[in-house]
Amino acid sequence: MPAQQEELGAFVSLAWKALKFDESEEGQQREEGYDHEGSAREEEEDEEEEDGQQEGEDYRPLSRTVSSAASRSTASFDREFDDAPVPYADSAAIQSKKYMERDQVRLALEQEERARRLNKIRARRQHLEKWTQKTSRSPFHVNLVADNERLDEEHRLRMMERARRSRELEKRAKAAKSEVILKALTETSDLELLRREKRAIIDEEKRLKALLDLEKTNSHRKMDLLAARNAEKRRHQEKEEYRRRQRQQELQEREARYKQLLKEKLALEDE
């Protein structure tokens, strides 16, 4: 029995040393990861995927270590019991008990290792989420070349629109200037025409007013109208007669002047 206890203690100490060795390696890896905390986000995601893929692979070395330690302890235990004269029934019971204890220890170690791996993955995810949230507003997430090209294109479009508006305003100013000049040139003739029309309208209004006044004052409307027409006709005839006499007089004067000049030219004496 003391030999069995020593064998069990050796088995447990060996498993504990293997676990400590794995924890020391993990601590070194964690320290190296904290030293390189400023690495790129893509590398951390790749490491997370590799950790998830290698979870089973990392699990195997521990199981192999525990299995090798258990096999070595079992072999030494078998050799010890082969050397000692132990009954077969007791030997089988002891071996089954040791196997059960070994399986329990291995299961506990595997569960502990699995929990440690899960905690590590969870901590790494939290770390990645924290730094992702911190670097969400980083300018390195933006394509600076595309942003610069977009700004250049917007500036070019604004300049084109400004140039188009300038040309349109200049064109409108030139058209307004030409219209003002043309209006100033044609304003004189239009004003003169309007003045003439206004004078004609005023004269016609005066004449009509005089006729209306004449109709109102006289009781014999028709006779007065006839008299007015006859008077207008006589005035017209008198004007025509006066103009005819003036034309005749001008013709006579022109003929006399022509004769006088002809006489002076031919040096003829008056008869």
Short mmCIF file of C-alpha atoms in Angstrom, two decimals:
data_model
loop_
_atom_site.label_atom_id
_atom_site.label_comp_id
_atom_site.label_asym_id
_atom_site.label_seq_id
_atom_site.Cartn_x
_atom_site.Cartn_y
_atom_site.Cartn_z
CA MET A 1 0.00 0.00 0.00
CA PRO A 2 2.76 2.55 0.66
CA ALA A 3 4.14 1.71 -2.76
CA GLN A 4 0.74 2.38 -4.32
CA GLN A 5 0.47 5.72 -2.51
CA GLU A 6 3.93 6.69 -3.71
CA GLU A 7 2.95 5.72 -7.25
CA LEU A 8 -0.21 7.83 -7.03
CA GLY A 9 1.75 10.79 -5.61
CA ALA A 10 4.30 10.49 -8.42
CA PHE A 11 1.50 10.42 -11.00
CA VAL A 12 -0.22 13.51 -9.55
CA SER A 13 3.07 15.42 -9.26
CA LEU A 14 3.93 14.59 -12.86
CA ALA A 15 0.52 15.78 -14.08
CA TRP A 16 0.85 18.95 -11.99
CA LYS A 17 4.30 19.65 -13.48
CA ALA A 18 2.91 19.21 -16.99
CA LEU A 19 0.08 21.64 -16.21
CA LYS A 20 2.50 24.17 -14.72
CA PHE A 21 4.71 23.87 -17.80
CA ASP A 22 1.75 24.64 -20.08
CA GLU A 23 0.70 27.58 -17.89
CA SER A 24 4.25 28.99 -17.94
CA GLU A 25 4.28 28.77 -21.74
CA GLU A 26 0.91 30.51 -21.90
CA GLY A 27 2.14 33.25 -19.53
CA GLN A 28 5.14 33.86 -21.74
CA GLN A 29 2.91 34.05 -24.80
CA ARG A 30 0.57 36.47 -23.01
CA GLU A 31 3.49 38.69 -22.01
CA GLU A 32 4.74 38.69 -25.58
CA GLY A 33 1.22 39.54 -26.79
CA TYR A 34 0.98 42.46 -24.33
CA ASP A 35 4.40 43.67 -25.48
CA HIS A 36 3.14 43.70 -29.06
CA GLU A 37 -0.24 45.23 -28.20
CA GLY A 38 0.09 47.91 -30.88
CA SER A 39 0.19 45.39 -33.74
CA ALA A 40 -2.31 45.50 -36.62
CA ARG A 41 -5.90 44.48 -36.17
CA GLU A 42 -5.74 41.91 -38.96
CA GLU A 43 -2.99 39.99 -37.20
CA GLU A 44 -5.07 39.82 -34.00
CA GLU A 45 -8.06 38.49 -35.93
CA ASP A 46 -5.87 35.91 -37.64
CA GLU A 47 -4.48 34.88 -34.27
CA GLU A 48 -8.02 34.53 -32.91
CA GLU A 49 -8.98 32.29 -35.81
CA GLU A 50 -5.81 30.27 -35.42
CA ASP A 51 -6.49 29.91 -31.67
CA GLY A 52 -10.02 28.72 -32.43
CA GLN A 53 -8.71 26.26 -35.01
CA GLN A 54 -5.84 25.07 -32.86
CA GLU A 55 -7.95 24.67 -29.72
CA GLY A 56 -8.27 21.00 -30.42
CA GLU A 57 -4.60 20.77 -31.41
CA ASP A 58 -3.51 22.53 -28.19
CA TYR A 59 -5.74 20.23 -26.31
CA ARG A 60 -4.01 17.16 -27.67
CA PRO A 61 -0.48 17.74 -26.29
CA LEU A 62 -1.86 18.00 -22.75
CA SER A 63 -3.87 14.83 -23.20
CA ARG A 64 -0.84 13.12 -24.66
CA THR A 65 1.26 14.35 -21.71
CA VAL A 66 -1.29 13.12 -19.22
CA SER A 67 -1.71 9.86 -21.13
CA SER A 68 2.05 9.33 -21.33
CA ALA A 69 2.40 10.06 -17.62
CA ALA A 70 -0.47 7.70 -16.86
CA SER A 71 1.00 5.01 -19.09
CA ARG A 72 4.40 5.37 -17.45
CA SER A 73 2.85 5.18 -13.98
CA THR A 74 0.78 2.17 -15.05
CA ALA A 75 3.83 0.45 -16.49
CA SER A 76 5.84 1.05 -13.33
CA PHE A 77 2.84 -0.04 -11.30
CA ASP A 78 2.56 -3.22 -13.39
CA ARG A 79 6.25 -3.91 -13.03
CA GLU A 80 6.01 -3.40 -9.28
CA PHE A 81 3.05 -5.72 -9.01
CA ASP A 82 4.72 -8.21 -11.31
CA ASP A 83 7.68 -8.30 -8.97
CA ALA A 84 5.51 -8.53 -5.83
CA PRO A 85 3.42 -11.58 -5.22
CA VAL A 86 -0.08 -9.97 -5.26
CA PRO A 87 -3.24 -11.92 -5.92
CA TYR A 88 -4.85 -11.41 -9.30
CA ALA A 89 -8.17 -10.15 -7.95
CA ASP A 90 -6.53 -7.55 -5.74
CA SER A 91 -4.28 -6.49 -8.60
CA ALA A 92 -7.22 -6.04 -10.95
CA ALA A 93 -9.16 -4.06 -8.37
CA ILE A 94 -6.19 -1.82 -7.67
CA GLN A 95 -5.58 -1.27 -11.39
CA SER A 96 -9.22 -0.44 -12.06
CA LYS A 97 -9.19 1.98 -9.14
CA LYS A 98 -6.01 3.61 -10.41
CA TYR A 99 -7.46 3.84 -13.90
CA MET A 100 -10.58 5.52 -12.53
CA GLU A 101 -8.50 7.97 -10.50
CA ARG A 102 -6.33 8.65 -13.53
CA ASP A 103 -9.37 9.26 -15.70
CA GLN A 104 -10.85 11.59 -13.10
CA VAL A 105 -7.60 13.56 -12.86
CA ARG A 106 -7.30 13.70 -16.62
CA LEU A 107 -10.93 14.82 -16.97
CA ALA A 108 -10.41 17.52 -14.35
CA LEU A 109 -7.26 18.70 -16.10
CA GLU A 110 -8.99 18.70 -19.46
CA GLN A 111 -11.93 20.69 -18.09
CA GLU A 112 -9.56 23.15 -16.48
CA GLU A 113 -7.59 23.49 -19.69
CA ARG A 114 -10.78 23.96 -21.71
CA ALA A 115 -12.03 26.63 -19.31
CA ARG A 116 -8.67 28.36 -19.48
CA ARG A 117 -8.76 28.32 -23.29
CA LEU A 118 -12.29 29.67 -23.35
CA ASN A 119 -11.37 32.43 -20.91
CA LYS A 120 -8.39 33.28 -23.06
CA ILE A 121 -10.51 33.45 -26.23
CA ARG A 122 -13.16 35.51 -24.42
CA ALA A 123 -10.53 37.93 -23.08
CA ARG A 124 -9.00 38.28 -26.53
CA ARG A 125 -12.39 38.98 -28.08
CA GLN A 126 -13.11 41.61 -25.46
CA HIS A 127 -9.69 43.11 -26.09
CA LEU A 128 -10.34 43.20 -29.84
CA GLU A 129 -13.80 44.72 -29.37
CA LYS A 130 -12.38 47.37 -27.06
CA TRP A 131 -9.66 48.38 -29.50
CA THR A 132 -12.04 48.17 -32.44
CA GLN A 133 -14.35 50.62 -30.67
CA LYS A 134 -11.42 52.88 -29.80
CA THR A 135 -10.10 52.92 -33.37
CA SER A 136 -13.51 53.19 -35.05
CA ARG A 137 -12.94 56.89 -35.80
CA SER A 138 -9.37 56.45 -36.93
CA PRO A 139 -8.55 58.19 -40.25
CA PHE A 140 -6.73 55.08 -41.38
CA HIS A 141 -10.10 53.37 -41.93
CA VAL A 142 -10.81 55.84 -44.75
CA ASN A 143 -9.37 55.52 -48.24
CA LEU A 144 -7.48 58.81 -48.32
CA VAL A 145 -6.72 58.58 -52.05
CA ALA A 146 -10.38 58.08 -52.96
CA ASP A 147 -11.41 60.84 -50.55
CA ASN A 148 -8.87 63.20 -52.09
CA GLU A 149 -10.08 62.35 -55.60
CA ARG A 150 -13.67 62.96 -54.51
CA LEU A 151 -12.75 66.37 -53.08
CA ASP A 152 -10.88 67.28 -56.28
CA GLU A 153 -13.88 66.29 -58.39
CA GLU A 154 -16.25 68.36 -56.22
CA HIS A 155 -13.89 71.35 -56.44
CA ARG A 156 -13.69 70.98 -60.23
CA LEU A 157 -17.48 70.87 -60.52
CA ARG A 158 -17.83 73.93 -58.29
CA MET A 159 -15.33 75.85 -60.41
CA MET A 160 -17.14 74.86 -63.62
CA GLU A 161 -20.47 75.99 -62.15
CA ARG A 162 -18.93 79.26 -61.00
CA ALA A 163 -17.42 79.89 -64.46
CA ARG A 164 -20.78 79.12 -66.12
CA ARG A 165 -22.58 81.57 -63.83
CA SER A 166 -19.95 84.23 -64.50
CA ARG A 167 -20.37 83.81 -68.26
CA GLU A 168 -24.14 83.96 -67.93
CA LEU A 169 -24.01 87.13 -65.82
CA GLU A 170 -21.59 88.74 -68.27
CA LYS A 171 -23.87 87.82 -71.16
CA ARG A 172 -26.88 89.31 -69.38
CA ALA A 173 -24.94 92.50 -68.63
CA LYS A 174 -23.94 92.87 -72.28
CA ALA A 175 -27.53 92.28 -73.44
CA ALA A 176 -28.86 94.87 -70.96
CA LYS A 177 -26.24 97.39 -72.09
CA SER A 178 -27.10 96.86 -75.76
CA GLU A 179 -30.80 97.21 -74.99
CA VAL A 180 -30.20 100.48 -73.16
CA ILE A 181 -28.16 101.85 -76.07
CA LEU A 182 -30.79 100.88 -78.65
CA LYS A 183 -33.53 102.33 -76.50
CA ALA A 184 -31.61 105.60 -76.16
CA LEU A 185 -31.13 105.76 -79.94
CA THR A 186 -34.77 105.11 -80.77
CA GLU A 187 -36.21 107.16 -77.92
CA THR A 188 -35.94 110.50 -79.77
CA SER A 189 -37.95 109.42 -82.81
CA ASP A 190 -40.54 107.71 -80.63
CA LEU A 191 -40.96 110.81 -78.48
CA GLU A 192 -41.36 113.02 -81.52
CA LEU A 193 -43.97 110.71 -82.99
CA LEU A 194 -45.86 110.61 -79.72
CA ARG A 195 -45.79 114.39 -79.48
CA ARG A 196 -47.22 114.75 -82.98
CA GLU A 197 -49.95 112.28 -82.26
CA LYS A 198 -50.72 114.06 -79.03
CA ARG A 199 -50.99 117.43 -80.80
CA ALA A 200 -53.29 115.94 -83.44
CA ILE A 201 -55.49 114.41 -80.78
CA ILE A 202 -55.66 117.72 -78.89
CA ASP A 203 -56.60 119.60 -82.05
CA GLU A 204 -59.29 117.08 -82.88
CA GLU A 205 -60.65 117.28 -79.35
CA LYS A 206 -60.77 121.06 -79.57
CA ARG A 207 -62.62 120.91 -82.87
CA LEU A 208 -65.11 118.40 -81.59
CA LYS A 209 -65.61 120.41 -78.43
CA ALA A 210 -66.26 123.52 -80.48
CA LEU A 211 -68.80 121.66 -82.58
CA LEU A 212 -70.50 120.32 -79.48
CA ASP A 213 -70.60 123.76 -77.94
CA LEU A 214 -72.02 125.10 -81.15
CA GLU A 215 -74.70 122.44 -81.22
CA LYS A 216 -75.60 123.13 -77.60
CA THR A 217 -75.95 126.91 -78.08
CA ASN A 218 -78.00 126.82 -81.27
CA SER A 219 -81.50 125.49 -81.34
CA HIS A 220 -81.41 124.63 -85.01
CA ARG A 221 -78.98 121.86 -84.91
CA LYS A 222 -79.17 120.83 -88.52
CA MET A 223 -78.91 124.31 -89.86
CA ASP A 224 -76.03 125.10 -87.61
CA LEU A 225 -74.30 121.91 -88.65
CA LEU A 226 -74.92 122.76 -92.28
CA ALA A 227 -73.67 126.26 -91.73
CA ALA A 228 -70.61 124.91 -90.01
CA ARG A 229 -69.99 122.52 -92.88
CA ASN A 230 -70.52 125.31 -95.41
CA ALA A 231 -68.24 127.56 -93.44
CA GLU A 232 -65.65 124.80 -93.31
CA LYS A 233 -66.08 124.29 -97.02
CA ARG A 234 -65.76 127.98 -97.71
CA ARG A 235 -62.65 128.15 -95.57
CA HIS A 236 -61.25 125.26 -97.49
CA GLN A 237 -62.13 126.91 -100.79
CA GLU A 238 -60.65 130.19 -99.65
CA LYS A 239 -57.49 128.42 -98.63
CA GLU A 240 -57.33 126.69 -102.00
CA GLU A 241 -57.99 129.99 -103.77
CA TYR A 242 -55.35 131.71 -101.72
CA ARG A 243 -52.85 128.99 -102.45
CA ARG A 244 -53.73 129.08 -106.16
CA ARG A 245 -53.22 132.84 -106.28
CA GLN A 246 -49.93 132.46 -104.47
CA ARG A 247 -48.80 129.82 -106.96
CA GLN A 248 -49.86 132.00 -109.89
CA GLN A 249 -48.06 134.98 -108.42
CA GLU A 250 -44.94 132.88 -107.85
CA LEU A 251 -45.11 131.63 -111.44
CA GLN A 252 -45.51 135.17 -112.75
CA GLU A 253 -42.62 136.40 -110.64
CA ARG A 254 -40.49 133.47 -111.75
CA GLU A 255 -41.39 134.13 -115.41
CA ALA A 256 -40.63 137.84 -115.08
CA ARG A 257 -37.33 137.06 -113.39
CA TYR A 258 -36.50 134.59 -116.12
CA LYS A 259 -37.28 137.16 -118.82
CA GLN A 260 -35.20 139.77 -117.05
CA LEU A 261 -32.25 137.42 -116.81
CA LEU A 262 -32.66 136.47 -120.45
CA LYS A 263 -32.68 140.11 -121.49
CA GLU A 264 -29.63 140.83 -119.44
CA LYS A 265 -27.89 137.89 -121.00
CA LEU A 266 -28.78 138.86 -124.56
CA ALA A 267 -28.30 142.60 -123.86
CA LEU A 268 -31.63 143.45 -125.28
CA GLU A 269 -33.26 146.78 -124.63
CA ASP A 270 -36.67 147.07 -123.32
CA GLU A 271 -39.13 147.92 -126.05
#
